[in-house]
Coordinates of C-alpha atoms and ligand atoms in Angstrom, one line a residue:
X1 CA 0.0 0.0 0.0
X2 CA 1.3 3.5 -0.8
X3 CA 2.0 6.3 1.4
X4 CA 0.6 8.4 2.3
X5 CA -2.1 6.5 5.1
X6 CA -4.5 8.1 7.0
X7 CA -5.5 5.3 9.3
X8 CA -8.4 5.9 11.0
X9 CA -8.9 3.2 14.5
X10 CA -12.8 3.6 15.5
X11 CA -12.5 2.1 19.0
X12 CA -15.0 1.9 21.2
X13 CA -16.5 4.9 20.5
X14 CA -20.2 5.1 20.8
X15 CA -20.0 7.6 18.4
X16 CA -19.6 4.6 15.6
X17 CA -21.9 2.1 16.9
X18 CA -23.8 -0.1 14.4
X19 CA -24.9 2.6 11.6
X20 CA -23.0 5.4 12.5
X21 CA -19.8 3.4 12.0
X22 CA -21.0 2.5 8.2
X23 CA -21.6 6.9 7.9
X24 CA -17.9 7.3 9.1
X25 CA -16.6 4.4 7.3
X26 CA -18.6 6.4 4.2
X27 CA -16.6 8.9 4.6
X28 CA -13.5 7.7 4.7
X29 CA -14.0 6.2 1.4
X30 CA -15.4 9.7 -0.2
X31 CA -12.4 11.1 0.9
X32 CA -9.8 8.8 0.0
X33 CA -11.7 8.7 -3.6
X34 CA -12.1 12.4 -3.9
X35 CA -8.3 13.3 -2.6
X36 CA -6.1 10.1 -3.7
X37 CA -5.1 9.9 -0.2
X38 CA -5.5 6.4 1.2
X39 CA -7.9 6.9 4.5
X40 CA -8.1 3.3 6.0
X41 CA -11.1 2.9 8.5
X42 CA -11.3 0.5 11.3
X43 CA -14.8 -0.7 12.3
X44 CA -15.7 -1.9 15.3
X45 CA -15.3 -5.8 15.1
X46 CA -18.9 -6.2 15.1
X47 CA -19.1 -4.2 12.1
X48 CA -16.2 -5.3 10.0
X49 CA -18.2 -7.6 7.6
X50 CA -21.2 -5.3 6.9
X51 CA -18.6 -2.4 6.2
X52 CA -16.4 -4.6 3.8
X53 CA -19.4 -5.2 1.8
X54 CA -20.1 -1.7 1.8
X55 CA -16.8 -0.1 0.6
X56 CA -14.7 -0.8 -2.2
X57 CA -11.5 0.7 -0.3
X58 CA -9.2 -1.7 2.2
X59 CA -11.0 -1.9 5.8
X60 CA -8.5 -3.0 8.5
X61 CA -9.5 -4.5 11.9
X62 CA -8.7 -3.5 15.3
X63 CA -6.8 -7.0 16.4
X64 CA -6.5 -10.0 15.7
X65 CA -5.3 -13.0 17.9
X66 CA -2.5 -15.5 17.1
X67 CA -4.3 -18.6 16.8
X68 CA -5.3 -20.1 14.0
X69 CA -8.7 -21.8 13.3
X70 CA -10.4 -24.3 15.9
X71 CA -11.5 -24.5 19.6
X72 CA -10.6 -20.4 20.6
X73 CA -14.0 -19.1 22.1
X74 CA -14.0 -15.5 21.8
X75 CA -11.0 -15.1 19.4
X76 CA -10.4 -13.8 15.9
X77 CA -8.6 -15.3 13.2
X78 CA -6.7 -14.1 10.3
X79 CA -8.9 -16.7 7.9
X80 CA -12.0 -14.9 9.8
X81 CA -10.4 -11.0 9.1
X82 CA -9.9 -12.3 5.1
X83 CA -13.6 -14.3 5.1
X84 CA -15.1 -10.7 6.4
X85 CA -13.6 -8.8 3.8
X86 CA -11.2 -7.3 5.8
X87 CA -7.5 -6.3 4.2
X88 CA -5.3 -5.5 7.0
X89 CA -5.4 -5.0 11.1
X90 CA -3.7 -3.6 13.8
X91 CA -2.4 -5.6 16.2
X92 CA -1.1 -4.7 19.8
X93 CA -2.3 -1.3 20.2
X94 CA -1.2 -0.1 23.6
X95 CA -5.4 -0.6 24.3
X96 CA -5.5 -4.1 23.7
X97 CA -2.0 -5.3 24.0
X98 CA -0.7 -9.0 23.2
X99 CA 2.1 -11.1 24.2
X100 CA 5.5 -11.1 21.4
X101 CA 4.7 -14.9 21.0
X102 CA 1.2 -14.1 19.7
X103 CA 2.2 -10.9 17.7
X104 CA 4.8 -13.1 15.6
X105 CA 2.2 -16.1 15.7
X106 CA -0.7 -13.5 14.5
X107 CA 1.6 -12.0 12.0
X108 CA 2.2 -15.4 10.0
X109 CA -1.0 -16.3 10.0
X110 CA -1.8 -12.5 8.5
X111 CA 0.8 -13.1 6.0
X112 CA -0.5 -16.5 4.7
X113 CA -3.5 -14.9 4.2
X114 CA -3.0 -11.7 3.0
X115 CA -3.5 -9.4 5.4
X116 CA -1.4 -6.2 5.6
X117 CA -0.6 -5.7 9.1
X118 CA 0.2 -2.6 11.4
X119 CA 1.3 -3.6 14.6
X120 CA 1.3 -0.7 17.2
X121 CA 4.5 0.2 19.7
X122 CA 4.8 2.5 22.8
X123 CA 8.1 3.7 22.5
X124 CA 11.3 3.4 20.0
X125 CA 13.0 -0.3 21.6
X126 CA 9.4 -1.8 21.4
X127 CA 9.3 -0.1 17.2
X128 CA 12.6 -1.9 16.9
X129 CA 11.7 -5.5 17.9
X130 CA 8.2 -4.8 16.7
X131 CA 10.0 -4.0 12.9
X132 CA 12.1 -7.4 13.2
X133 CA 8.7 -9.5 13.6
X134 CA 8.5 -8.2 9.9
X135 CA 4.9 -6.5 10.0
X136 CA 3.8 -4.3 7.0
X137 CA 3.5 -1.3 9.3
X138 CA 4.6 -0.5 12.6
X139 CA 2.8 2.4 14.7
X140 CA 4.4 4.4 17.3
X141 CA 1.8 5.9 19.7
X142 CA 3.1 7.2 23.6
X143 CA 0.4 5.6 25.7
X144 CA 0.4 9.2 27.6
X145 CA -0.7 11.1 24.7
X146 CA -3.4 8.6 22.8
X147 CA -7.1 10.7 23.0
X148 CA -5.7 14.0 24.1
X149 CA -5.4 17.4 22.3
X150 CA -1.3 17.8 21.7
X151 CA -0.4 15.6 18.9
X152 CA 2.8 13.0 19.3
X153 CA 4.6 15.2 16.1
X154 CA 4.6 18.5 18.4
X155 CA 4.9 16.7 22.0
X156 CA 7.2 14.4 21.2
X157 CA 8.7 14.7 17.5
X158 CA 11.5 12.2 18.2
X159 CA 10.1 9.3 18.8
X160 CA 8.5 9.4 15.7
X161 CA 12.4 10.1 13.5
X162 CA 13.7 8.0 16.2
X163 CA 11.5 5.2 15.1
X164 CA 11.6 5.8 11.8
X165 CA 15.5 5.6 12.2
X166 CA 15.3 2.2 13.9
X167 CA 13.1 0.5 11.9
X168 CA 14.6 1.5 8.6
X169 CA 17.8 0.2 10.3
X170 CA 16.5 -3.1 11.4
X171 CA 13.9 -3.8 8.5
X172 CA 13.8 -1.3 6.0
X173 CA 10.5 -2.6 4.4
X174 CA 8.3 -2.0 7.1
X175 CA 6.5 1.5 6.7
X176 CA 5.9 3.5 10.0
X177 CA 2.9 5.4 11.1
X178 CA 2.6 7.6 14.1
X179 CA -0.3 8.1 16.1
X180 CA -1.4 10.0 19.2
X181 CA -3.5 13.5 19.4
X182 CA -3.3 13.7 15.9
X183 CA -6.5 16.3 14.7
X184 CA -5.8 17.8 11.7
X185 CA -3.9 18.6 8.6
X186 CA -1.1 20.0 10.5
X187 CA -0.4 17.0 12.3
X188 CA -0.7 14.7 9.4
X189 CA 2.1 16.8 7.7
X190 CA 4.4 17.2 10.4
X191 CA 4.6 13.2 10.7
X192 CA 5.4 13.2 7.1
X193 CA 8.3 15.5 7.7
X194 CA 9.6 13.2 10.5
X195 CA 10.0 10.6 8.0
X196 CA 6.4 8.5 9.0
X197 CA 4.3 6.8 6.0
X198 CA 1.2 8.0 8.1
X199 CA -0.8 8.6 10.9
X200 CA -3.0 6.1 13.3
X201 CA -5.4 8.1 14.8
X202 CA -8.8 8.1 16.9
X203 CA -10.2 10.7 18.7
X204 CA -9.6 13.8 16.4
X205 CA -12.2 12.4 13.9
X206 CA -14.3 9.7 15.3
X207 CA -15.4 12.4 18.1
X208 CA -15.1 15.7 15.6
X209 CA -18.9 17.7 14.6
X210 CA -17.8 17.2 11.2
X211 CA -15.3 13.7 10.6
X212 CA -15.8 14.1 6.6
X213 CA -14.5 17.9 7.3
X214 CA -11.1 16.9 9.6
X215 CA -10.4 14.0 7.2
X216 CA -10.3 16.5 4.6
X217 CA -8.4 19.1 5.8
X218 CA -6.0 15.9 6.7
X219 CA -5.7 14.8 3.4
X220 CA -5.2 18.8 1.5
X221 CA -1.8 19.0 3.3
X222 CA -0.4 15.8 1.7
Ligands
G3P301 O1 -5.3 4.0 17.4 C1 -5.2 5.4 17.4 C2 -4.9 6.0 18.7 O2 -4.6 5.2 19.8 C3 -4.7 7.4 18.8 O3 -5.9 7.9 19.4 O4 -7.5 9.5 19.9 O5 -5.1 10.1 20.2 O6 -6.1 9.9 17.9 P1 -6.2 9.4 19.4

């Protein structure tokens, strides 16, 4: 997938419950047509299938779990993301956080089915053995900054050239997004600058009056 990504994780939120998630995932897709900026929505899991038959641009999950097919109540598959529809996910966002063994297990089974995969990082050590696992994408988010107003790129600009650094160094075809506070076309540029692919982000459109309005201010900076 090209740069630039606007990856856009829809939680939780009850903002993009059942329907509501379809409007915003709508969105995404008029904007990523109308600009030629890839905007990659993540439904809630409940809602991944109904959206991937919905939209004719790549939905990614939230997670996935490193097991593969058989007697896991409760977990989600890689075979399960690909029969949904679904063409990547994040894995091990600092939310919903999984054990190295399961990452790595996850990401093979993502692999063999062709799912691009983003798995998330806290700081620039984790990015590095994150980036050696051999993910598509790795996303550097500080835990301390995720939903609030000062983006990662102004708070905390190296981490995100620092990672960029280290996993270049360690795997140099894994991409790197950054994520954290990020709200509006500003942001998105400044990661850019730092070296990133693209940004993960949450809060600054799920929650905004006007998500079609902030993903397109996003996307005319880049
Ligand atoms: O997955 C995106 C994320 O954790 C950042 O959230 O609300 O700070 O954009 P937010």
């Amino acid at each position: 997938m090209p740069a630039p990504l606007i990856v856009v994780n829809f939680k939780a939120y009850g903002e993009v419950c059942g329907p509501r998630g379809l409007e915003l995932a709508l969105s995404c897709q008029a904007v990523s047509e109308d600009t030629g900026v890839h905007v990659i929505p993540c439904p809630q899991m409940v809602d991944l299938a109904r959206v991937c038959a919905r939209l004719s641009i790549p939905v990614w999950a939230q997670r996935v779990d490193g097991v593969g097919p058989g007697g896991h109540t409760g977990h989600t598959t890689a075979a399960a993301l690909a029969g949904a529809g679904a063409a990547g996910t994040l894995l091990n966002h600092s939310e919903c956080r999984m054990r190295a063994f399961d990452i790595d297990a996850a990401l093979s089974s993502c692999r063999a089915e062709g799912i691009t995969t983003c798995v998330c990082s806290n700081n620039v050590p984790v990015s590095r053995a994150m980036a050696a696992l051999g993910p598509d994408y790795v996303a550097v988010e500080p835990p301390e900054l995720i939903g609030g107003d000062i983006s990662v790129t102004t708070a905390d600009p190296s981490i995100v050239s620092e990672t960029v650094d280290a996993v270049r160094a360690t795997n140099p075809s894994v991409g790197v997004l950054c994520g954290a506070g990020v709200k509006d076309g500003k942001d998105v540029s400044a990661a850019l600058e730092l070296g990133a692919q693209g940004v993960l982000l949450a809060s600054g459109v799920v929650k905004a009056r006007d998500p079609a309005a902030v993903l397109r201010d996003m996307a005319s900076t880049l």
